PDB file of C-alpha atoms in Angstrom:
ATOM      1  CA  THR A   1      70.617  11.907 -94.066  1.00 53.00           C
ATOM      2  CA  TRP A   2      69.294  15.528 -94.452  1.00 59.00           C
ATOM      3  CA  GLN A   3      72.838  16.639 -95.841  1.00 70.00           C
ATOM      4  CA  PHE A   4      73.318  14.068 -98.419  1.00 73.00           C
ATOM      5  CA  GLY A   5      69.724  12.894 -99.185  1.00 70.00           C
ATOM      6  CA  GLY A   6      69.089   9.372 -97.736  1.00 73.00           C
ATOM      7  CA  LEU A   7      70.845   6.827 -95.758  1.00 75.00           C
ATOM      8  CA  GLU A   8      71.616   4.798 -98.863  1.00 73.00           C
ATOM      9  CA  LYS A   9      74.312   7.505 -99.914  1.00 74.00           C
ATOM     10  CA  VAL A  10      76.103   7.429 -96.713  1.00 83.00           C
ATOM     11  CA  ALA A  11      78.125   4.135 -97.351  1.00 83.00           C
ATOM     12  CA  TRP A  12      80.200   5.021 -94.340  1.00 88.00           C
ATOM     13  CA  VAL A  13      77.025   4.686 -91.934  1.00 89.00           C
ATOM     14  CA  ARG A  14      75.117   1.512 -90.899  1.00 90.00           C
ATOM     15  CA  ILE A  15      72.236   1.703 -88.444  1.00 92.00           C
ATOM     16  CA  LEU A  16      70.729  -1.123 -86.211  1.00 93.00           C
ATOM     17  CA  VAL A  17      68.042  -0.401 -83.979  1.00 93.00           C
ATOM     18  CA  LEU A  18      67.069  -3.055 -81.281  1.00 92.00           C
ATOM     19  CA  GLU A  19      63.677  -2.743 -79.860  1.00 90.00           C
ATOM     20  CA  THR A  20      61.612  -4.884 -77.551  1.00 89.00           C
ATOM     21  CA  GLU A  21      58.291  -3.389 -78.440  1.00 85.00           C
ATOM     22  CA  GLN A  22      56.412  -4.506 -81.502  1.00 77.00           C
ATOM     23  CA  PRO A  23      58.385  -1.602 -83.997  1.00 75.00           C
ATOM     24  CA  VAL A  24      56.974   0.614 -86.500  1.00 78.00           C
ATOM     25  CA  SER A  25      59.472   2.533 -88.376  1.00 81.00           C
ATOM     26  CA  THR A  26      60.552   3.982 -91.449  1.00 81.00           C
ATOM     27  CA  LEU A  27      64.088   2.215 -91.218  1.00 82.00           C
ATOM     28  CA  GLY A  28      62.306  -0.957 -92.341  1.00 85.00           C
ATOM     29  CA  ASP A  29      64.584  -3.998 -91.593  1.00 86.00           C
ATOM     30  CA  ARG A  30      66.969  -1.888 -89.959  1.00 89.00           C
ATOM     31  CA  VAL A  31      65.065  -2.374 -86.819  1.00 91.00           C
ATOM     32  CA  LEU A  32      65.198  -5.742 -85.274  1.00 92.00           C
ATOM     33  CA  TRP A  33      62.666  -6.810 -82.773  1.00 91.00           C
ATOM     34  CA  SER A  34      64.005  -8.422 -79.800  1.00 91.00           C
ATOM     35  CA  GLY A  35      60.976  -9.132 -77.792  1.00 90.00           C
ATOM     36  CA  MET A  36      59.597 -12.553 -77.146  1.00 91.00           C
ATOM     37  CA  LYS A  37      56.134 -14.484 -78.030  1.00 91.00           C
ATOM     38  CA  PRO A  38      54.505 -15.685 -74.948  1.00 91.00           C
ATOM     39  CA  GLU A  39      55.083 -19.237 -75.869  1.00 92.00           C
ATOM     40  CA  GLU A  40      58.698 -18.421 -76.107  1.00 93.00           C
ATOM     41  CA  TYR A  41      58.759 -16.598 -72.655  1.00 94.00           C
ATOM     42  CA  HIS A  42      56.898 -19.633 -70.808  1.00 93.00           C
ATOM     43  CA  GLN A  43      59.676 -21.699 -71.065  1.00 94.00           C
ATOM     44  CA  TYR A  44      61.913 -19.581 -69.092  1.00 95.00           C
ATOM     45  CA  ILE A  45      59.364 -18.906 -66.442  1.00 93.00           C
ATOM     46  CA  THR A  46      58.569 -22.814 -66.037  1.00 93.00           C
ATOM     47  CA  GLN A  47      61.850 -24.200 -66.854  1.00 94.00           C
ATOM     48  CA  PRO A  48      64.757 -21.878 -65.711  1.00 94.00           C
ATOM     49  CA  ARG A  49      67.395 -24.563 -65.207  1.00 94.00           C
ATOM     50  CA  THR A  50      67.334 -25.877 -68.427  1.00 95.00           C
ATOM     51  CA  ALA A  51      65.726 -23.049 -70.589  1.00 95.00           C
ATOM     52  CA  GLY A  52      68.511 -20.702 -71.356  1.00 94.00           C
ATOM     53  CA  ALA A  53      71.356 -22.855 -70.401  1.00 94.00           C
ATOM     54  CA  GLU A  54      73.320 -21.762 -73.355  1.00 94.00           C
ATOM     55  CA  PHE A  55      73.549 -18.273 -71.894  1.00 95.00           C
ATOM     56  CA  GLY A  56      73.848 -19.179 -68.034  1.00 95.00           C
ATOM     57  CA  PHE A  57      70.243 -17.887 -67.579  1.00 96.00           C
ATOM     58  CA  PHE A  58      69.640 -19.763 -64.070  1.00 95.00           C
ATOM     59  CA  ASP A  59      72.438 -18.054 -62.527  1.00 94.00           C
ATOM     60  CA  TRP A  60      71.072 -14.544 -62.699  1.00 94.00           C
ATOM     61  CA  GLN A  61      67.215 -15.178 -63.337  1.00 95.00           C
ATOM     62  CA  ASP A  62      64.500 -14.494 -60.667  1.00 92.00           C
ATOM     63  CA  SER A  63      61.131 -16.498 -61.687  1.00 90.00           C
ATOM     64  CA  PRO A  64      59.206 -14.184 -59.489  1.00 91.00           C
ATOM     65  CA  THR A  65      60.277 -11.037 -61.013  1.00 91.00           C
ATOM     66  CA  LEU A  66      59.804 -12.385 -64.261  1.00 93.00           C
ATOM     67  CA  SER A  67      56.676 -13.574 -63.885  1.00 90.00           C
ATOM     68  CA  LYS A  68      54.980  -9.945 -63.586  1.00 87.00           C
ATOM     69  CA  ILE A  69      55.461  -9.938 -67.205  1.00 89.00           C
ATOM     70  CA  THR A  70      52.940 -12.130 -69.016  1.00 85.00           C
ATOM     71  CA  ASN A  71      53.576 -10.893 -72.486  1.00 85.00           C
ATOM     72  CA  PRO A  72      56.939  -9.697 -73.562  1.00 86.00           C
ATOM     73  CA  SER A  73      56.053  -9.293 -77.185  1.00 84.00           C
ATOM     74  CA  THR A  74      54.796  -5.487 -76.223  1.00 81.00           C
ATOM     75  CA  GLY A  75      58.336  -4.592 -74.395  1.00 82.00           C
ATOM     76  CA  ALA A  76      60.445  -5.082 -71.556  1.00 84.00           C
ATOM     77  CA  GLY A  77      58.172  -3.598 -69.206  1.00 82.00           C
ATOM     78  CA  ASN A  78      60.909  -1.487 -67.562  1.00 84.00           C
ATOM     79  CA  LEU A  79      62.344  -4.748 -66.003  1.00 91.00           C
ATOM     80  CA  ARG A  80      65.957  -4.901 -66.581  1.00 93.00           C
ATOM     81  CA  MET A  81      66.321  -8.627 -66.001  1.00 94.00           C
ATOM     82  CA  LEU A  82      63.758  -9.092 -69.191  1.00 94.00           C
ATOM     83  CA  GLY A  83      65.607  -6.882 -71.447  1.00 93.00           C
ATOM     84  CA  ARG A  84      68.832  -8.737 -70.698  1.00 96.00           C
ATOM     85  CA  LEU A  85      67.107 -12.168 -71.251  1.00 95.00           C
ATOM     86  CA  CYS A  86      65.474 -10.651 -74.580  1.00 94.00           C
ATOM     87  CA  LEU A  87      69.143  -9.826 -75.806  1.00 95.00           C
ATOM     88  CA  PHE A  88      70.259 -13.344 -74.999  1.00 96.00           C
ATOM     89  CA  HIS A  89      66.890 -14.919 -76.447  1.00 95.00           C
ATOM     90  CA  PRO A  90      68.423 -17.286 -79.463  1.00 93.00           C
ATOM     91  CA  ARG A  91      66.557 -15.643 -82.197  1.00 93.00           C
ATOM     92  CA  THR A  92      67.484 -12.300 -81.191  1.00 94.00           C
ATOM     93  CA  TYR A  93      70.945 -13.204 -80.180  1.00 96.00           C
ATOM     94  CA  THR A  94      71.683 -14.733 -83.386  1.00 95.00           C
ATOM     95  CA  ASN A  95      69.952 -12.182 -85.864  1.00 95.00           C
ATOM     96  CA  LEU A  96      71.777  -9.473 -83.899  1.00 96.00           C
ATOM     97  CA  ARG A  97      75.270 -10.933 -84.276  1.00 96.00           C
ATOM     98  CA  MET A  98      74.582 -11.714 -87.939  1.00 97.00           C
ATOM     99  CA  ARG A  99      73.490  -8.027 -88.636  1.00 96.00           C
ATOM    100  CA  VAL A 100      76.265  -6.502 -86.846  1.00 97.00           C
ATOM    101  CA  THR A 101      79.121  -8.570 -88.066  1.00 97.00           C
ATOM    102  CA  ARG A 102      77.478  -7.954 -91.633  1.00 96.00           C
ATOM    103  CA  ASP A 103      77.322  -4.463 -91.492  1.00 95.00           C
ATOM    104  CA  ILE A 104      80.867  -3.870 -89.821  1.00 95.00           C
ATOM    105  CA  ALA A 105      82.637  -6.243 -92.588  1.00 94.00           C
ATOM    106  CA  ALA A 106      81.032  -4.049 -95.355  1.00 92.00           C
ATOM    107  CA  LEU A 107      82.180  -0.921 -93.223  1.00 92.00           C
ATOM    108  CA  GLN A 108      85.646  -2.356 -92.831  1.00 91.00           C
ATOM    109  CA  GLN A 109      85.628  -3.286 -96.671  1.00 90.00           C
ATOM    110  CA  LEU A 110      84.762   0.112 -97.997  1.00 88.00           C
ATOM    111  CA  THR A 111      87.344   1.960-100.309  1.00 88.00           C
ATOM    112  CA  PRO A 112      87.441   5.762-100.890  1.00 87.00           C
ATOM    113  CA  GLN A 113      86.387   4.828-104.570  1.00 89.00           C
ATOM    114  CA  LYS A 114      83.383   2.863-103.491  1.00 86.00           C
ATOM    115  CA  ILE A 115      82.221   5.975-101.375  1.00 85.00           C
ATOM    116  CA  ALA A 116      82.695   8.561-104.184  1.00 86.00           C
ATOM    117  CA  ASP A 117      80.725   6.393-106.511  1.00 85.00           C
ATOM    118  CA  GLU A 118      77.927   6.109-104.131  1.00 82.00           C
ATOM    119  CA  MET A 119      77.696   9.415-103.905  1.00 81.00           C
ATOM    120  CA  GLY A 120      77.337  10.277-107.493  1.00 81.00           C
ATOM    121  CA  ASP A 121      80.779  11.760-107.949  1.00 84.00           C
ATOM    122  CA  PRO A 122      83.464   9.298-109.004  1.00 88.00           C
ATOM    123  CA  ASN A 123      85.881  12.132-109.102  1.00 89.00           C
ATOM    124  CA  LEU A 124      85.418  12.998-105.130  1.00 87.00           C
ATOM    125  CA  SER A 125      88.308  12.930-103.289  1.00 88.00           C
ATOM    126  CA  VAL A 126      87.417  11.022 -99.903  1.00 86.00           C
ATOM    127  CA  ASN A 127      89.673  10.139 -96.947  1.00 84.00           C
ATOM    128  CA  ILE A 128      88.787   7.023 -94.490  1.00 82.00           C
ATOM    129  CA  HIS A 129      89.166   7.054 -90.914  1.00 79.00           C
ATOM    130  CA  THR A 130      91.313   3.809 -90.140  1.00 77.00           C
ATOM    131  CA  ASP A 131      89.037   2.983 -87.273  1.00 88.00           C
ATOM    132  CA  THR A 132      85.564   1.616 -87.600  1.00 93.00           C
ATOM    133  CA  VAL A 133      83.386   3.244 -84.516  1.00 95.00           C
ATOM    134  CA  VAL A 134      80.420   1.493 -83.111  1.00 97.00           C
ATOM    135  CA  TYR A 135      78.097   3.983 -81.083  1.00 97.00           C
ATOM    136  CA  VAL A 136      75.433   2.288 -78.856  1.00 98.00           C
ATOM    137  CA  VAL A 137      72.810   5.004 -77.823  1.00 97.00           C
ATOM    138  CA  GLY A 138      69.780   4.391 -75.835  1.00 96.00           C
ATOM    139  CA  THR A 139      68.140   5.174 -72.763  1.00 94.00           C
ATOM    140  CA  LEU A 140      68.620   3.466 -69.225  1.00 96.00           C
ATOM    141  CA  CYS A 141      65.302   4.230 -68.293  1.00 93.00           C
ATOM    142  CA  GLY A 142      63.457   1.282 -69.298  1.00 89.00           C
ATOM    143  CA  GLY A 143      64.416  -2.311 -69.434  1.00 88.00           C
ATOM    144  CA  THR A 144      65.820  -2.976 -72.919  1.00 91.00           C
ATOM    145  CA  CYS A 145      68.936  -0.987 -72.896  1.00 93.00           C
ATOM    146  CA  SER A 146      69.553  -0.928 -69.222  1.00 94.00           C
ATOM    147  CA  GLY A 147      69.346  -4.760 -69.011  1.00 94.00           C
ATOM    148  CA  GLY A 148      71.706  -5.213 -71.422  1.00 95.00           C
ATOM    149  CA  ALA A 149      73.978  -1.993 -71.909  1.00 96.00           C
ATOM    150  CA  ALA A 150      77.284  -3.636 -70.534  1.00 96.00           C
ATOM    151  CA  ASP A 151      76.835  -6.916 -72.137  1.00 97.00           C
ATOM    152  CA  LEU A 152      76.446  -5.200 -75.383  1.00 97.00           C
ATOM    153  CA  GLY A 153      79.646  -3.308 -75.583  1.00 97.00           C
ATOM    154  CA  TYR A 154      81.271  -6.876 -74.794  1.00 97.00           C
ATOM    155  CA  LEU A 155      79.283  -8.638 -77.389  1.00 97.00           C
ATOM    156  CA  LEU A 156      80.559  -6.237 -79.847  1.00 97.00           C
ATOM    157  CA  ASP A 157      84.021  -6.922 -78.788  1.00 96.00           C
ATOM    158  CA  VAL A 158      83.380 -10.604 -78.976  1.00 95.00           C
ATOM    159  CA  TRP A 159      81.825 -10.481 -82.368  1.00 95.00           C
ATOM    160  CA  THR A 160      84.291  -8.508 -83.983  1.00 95.00           C
ATOM    161  CA  ASN A 161      87.402 -10.130 -82.706  1.00 94.00           C
ATOM    162  CA  SER A 162      88.159  -6.834 -80.740  1.00 94.00           C
ATOM    163  CA  SER A 163      88.544  -4.991 -84.264  1.00 94.00           C
ATOM    164  CA  VAL A 164      86.223  -1.689 -83.554  1.00 96.00           C
ATOM    165  CA  ASN A 165      86.511   0.949 -81.201  1.00 96.00           C
ATOM    166  CA  ARG A 166      83.079   0.869 -79.140  1.00 97.00           C
ATOM    167  CA  GLN A 167      81.720   4.027 -77.722  1.00 98.00           C
ATOM    168  CA  ALA A 168      78.254   4.348 -75.711  1.00 98.00           C
ATOM    169  CA  ILE A 169      75.728   7.663 -75.044  1.00 98.00           C
ATOM    170  CA  PHE A 170      73.133   6.641 -72.697  1.00 97.00           C
ATOM    171  CA  THR A 171      70.651   8.912 -71.456  1.00 96.00           C
ATOM    172  CA  ILE A 172      69.171   8.859 -67.687  1.00 94.00           C
ATOM    173  CA  ALA A 173      66.102   9.921 -66.009  1.00 90.00           C
ATOM    174  CA  HIS A 174      66.050  13.859 -65.343  1.00 86.00           C
ATOM    175  CA  PRO A 175      66.079  14.480 -61.596  1.00 81.00           C
ATOM    176  CA  GLY A 176      62.887  16.194 -61.615  1.00 79.00           C
ATOM    177  CA  VAL A 177      60.959  13.723 -63.603  1.00 77.00           C
ATOM    178  CA  ALA A 178      57.119  13.769 -62.106  1.00 66.00           C
ATOM    179  CA  ARG A 179      55.506  11.016 -64.186  1.00 73.00           C
ATOM    180  CA  SER A 180      54.370   7.849 -62.160  1.00 76.00           C
ATOM    181  CA  GLU A 181      56.865   6.070 -63.507  1.00 77.00           C
ATOM    182  CA  GLY A 182      59.630   8.319 -62.370  1.00 84.00           C
ATOM    183  CA  PRO A 183      61.107   6.124 -59.504  1.00 87.00           C
ATOM    184  CA  ARG A 184      61.179   3.241 -61.692  1.00 87.00           C
ATOM    185  CA  TYR A 185      62.951   4.969 -64.328  1.00 90.00           C
ATOM    186  CA  LYS A 186      65.436   6.305 -61.733  1.00 91.00           C
ATOM    187  CA  LYS A 187      65.977   2.896 -60.330  1.00 92.00           C
ATOM    188  CA  ASN A 188      66.763   1.342 -63.577  1.00 93.00           C
ATOM    189  CA  CYS A 189      69.283   4.356 -64.411  1.00 95.00           C
ATOM    190  CA  TYR A 190      70.899   3.865 -60.994  1.00 95.00           C
ATOM    191  CA  TYR A 191      71.548  -0.193 -61.206  1.00 95.00           C
ATOM    192  CA  ALA A 192      72.599   0.248 -64.945  1.00 96.00           C
ATOM    193  CA  LEU A 193      75.021   2.756 -63.710  1.00 96.00           C
ATOM    194  CA  LYS A 194      76.353   1.025 -60.844  1.00 96.00           C
ATOM    195  CA  GLU A 195      76.956  -1.972 -63.261  1.00 96.00           C
ATOM    196  CA  LEU A 196      78.285  -0.408 -65.980  1.00 96.00           C
ATOM    197  CA  ASN A 197      80.965   1.375 -63.385  1.00 96.00           C
ATOM    198  CA  HIS A 198      81.632  -2.007 -62.190  1.00 96.00           C
ATOM    199  CA  TYR A 199      82.830  -3.272 -65.574  1.00 96.00           C
ATOM    200  CA  GLN A 200      84.525  -0.092 -66.623  1.00 93.00           C
ATOM    201  CA  LEU A 201      87.092  -0.735 -63.683  1.00 92.00           C
ATOM    202  CA  SER A 202      89.175  -2.870 -65.811  1.00 83.00           C
ATOM    203  CA  GLU A 203      90.051  -5.396 -62.631  1.00 90.00           C
ATOM    204  CA  ASN A 204      86.419  -6.732 -62.727  1.00 95.00           C
ATOM    205  CA  PRO A 205      85.881  -9.550 -65.545  1.00 95.00           C
ATOM    206  CA  TRP A 206      83.079  -9.936 -67.537  1.00 96.00           C
ATOM    207  CA  VAL A 207      82.025 -13.630 -67.518  1.00 95.00           C
ATOM    208  CA  GLN A 208      79.521 -14.696 -69.678  1.00 95.00           C
ATOM    209  CA  ARG A 209      78.072 -18.117 -71.469  1.00 93.00           C
ATOM    210  CA  LEU A 210      77.082 -17.432 -75.140  1.00 92.00           C
ATOM    211  CA  PRO A 211      75.136 -19.556 -77.633  1.00 84.00           C
ATOM    212  CA  GLY A 212      77.159 -21.466 -79.532  1.00 82.00           C
ATOM    213  CA  TYR A 213      80.131 -21.827 -77.381  1.00 83.00           C
ATOM    214  CA  GLY A 214      80.893 -24.447 -74.261  1.00 80.00           C
ATOM    215  CA  GLU A 215      82.841 -22.462 -72.062  1.00 87.00           C
ATOM    216  CA  PRO A 216      82.077 -18.930 -70.719  1.00 91.00           C
ATOM    217  CA  PHE A 217      83.738 -16.251 -72.251  1.00 91.00           C
ATOM    218  CA  VAL A 218      85.973 -14.164 -69.994  1.00 93.00           C
ATOM    219  CA  ARG A 219      87.056 -10.518 -71.005  1.00 92.00           C
ATOM    220  CA  GLN A 220      89.018  -8.622 -68.380  1.00 91.00           C
ATOM    221  CA  THR A 221      88.570  -5.180 -70.361  1.00 93.00           C
ATOM    222  CA  VAL A 222      86.119  -2.631 -70.532  1.00 95.00           C
ATOM    223  CA  PRO A 223      83.036  -2.633 -72.223  1.00 96.00           C
ATOM    224  CA  TYR A 224      83.276   0.637 -74.007  1.00 97.00           C
ATOM    225  CA  ASP A 225      86.276   2.707 -75.045  1.00 96.00           C
ATOM    226  CA  ILE A 226      84.261   5.923 -74.361  1.00 96.00           C
ATOM    227  CA  LEU A 227      81.079   5.999 -72.231  1.00 96.00           C
ATOM    228  CA  ARG A 228      78.801   9.077 -72.102  1.00 97.00           C
ATOM    229  CA  VAL A 229      75.942   9.557 -69.762  1.00 96.00           C
ATOM    230  CA  VAL A 230      73.652  12.582 -70.746  1.00 94.00           C
TER     231      VAL A 230
END
């Protein structure tokens, strides 16, 4: 935005931020809250066999672990399992899918003339790249991103019918981090990277139930076309 004067002037860019902690940002409605109210969360702790059945929650949940968090409206608490649950929670899942598909449709319908007009110069010569590229950027230190890093790549593939190029940039804990949370950050990074490595090997399928579908989705592809760790 520093180069063109504002996000509204760069029609070829869309930004969405997913945050489990209550967000305060100048990005306005581009920030989506993915946390849960305590009353929403309660059902997953007390009724794990039925709550979240549409996304196979019982198959990968652990109630004692999740019970350590009592108020998921303030973040995922460095808990990868909670980060994943927040991603698939129907309110977040439905809202995120709607916003992602809407933004990608807008990008795919862009014309050189529309870009020139929005930049205030109808005579500007514009060349459009034929691919729509989606960058997933986040840290694997906490629970929000590390819990759904691989899933989000596959969800983008499902939601867009394999029509976008998916790239990821994930940060990991510095080996010398000395804060008290350091060991937990490193554990989250390790297991998130282990999971990503598993799925980046194309012989390992991703099998996941998704809200609104009867049968699980099976993807035999990798979650990201390009994956960077920094």
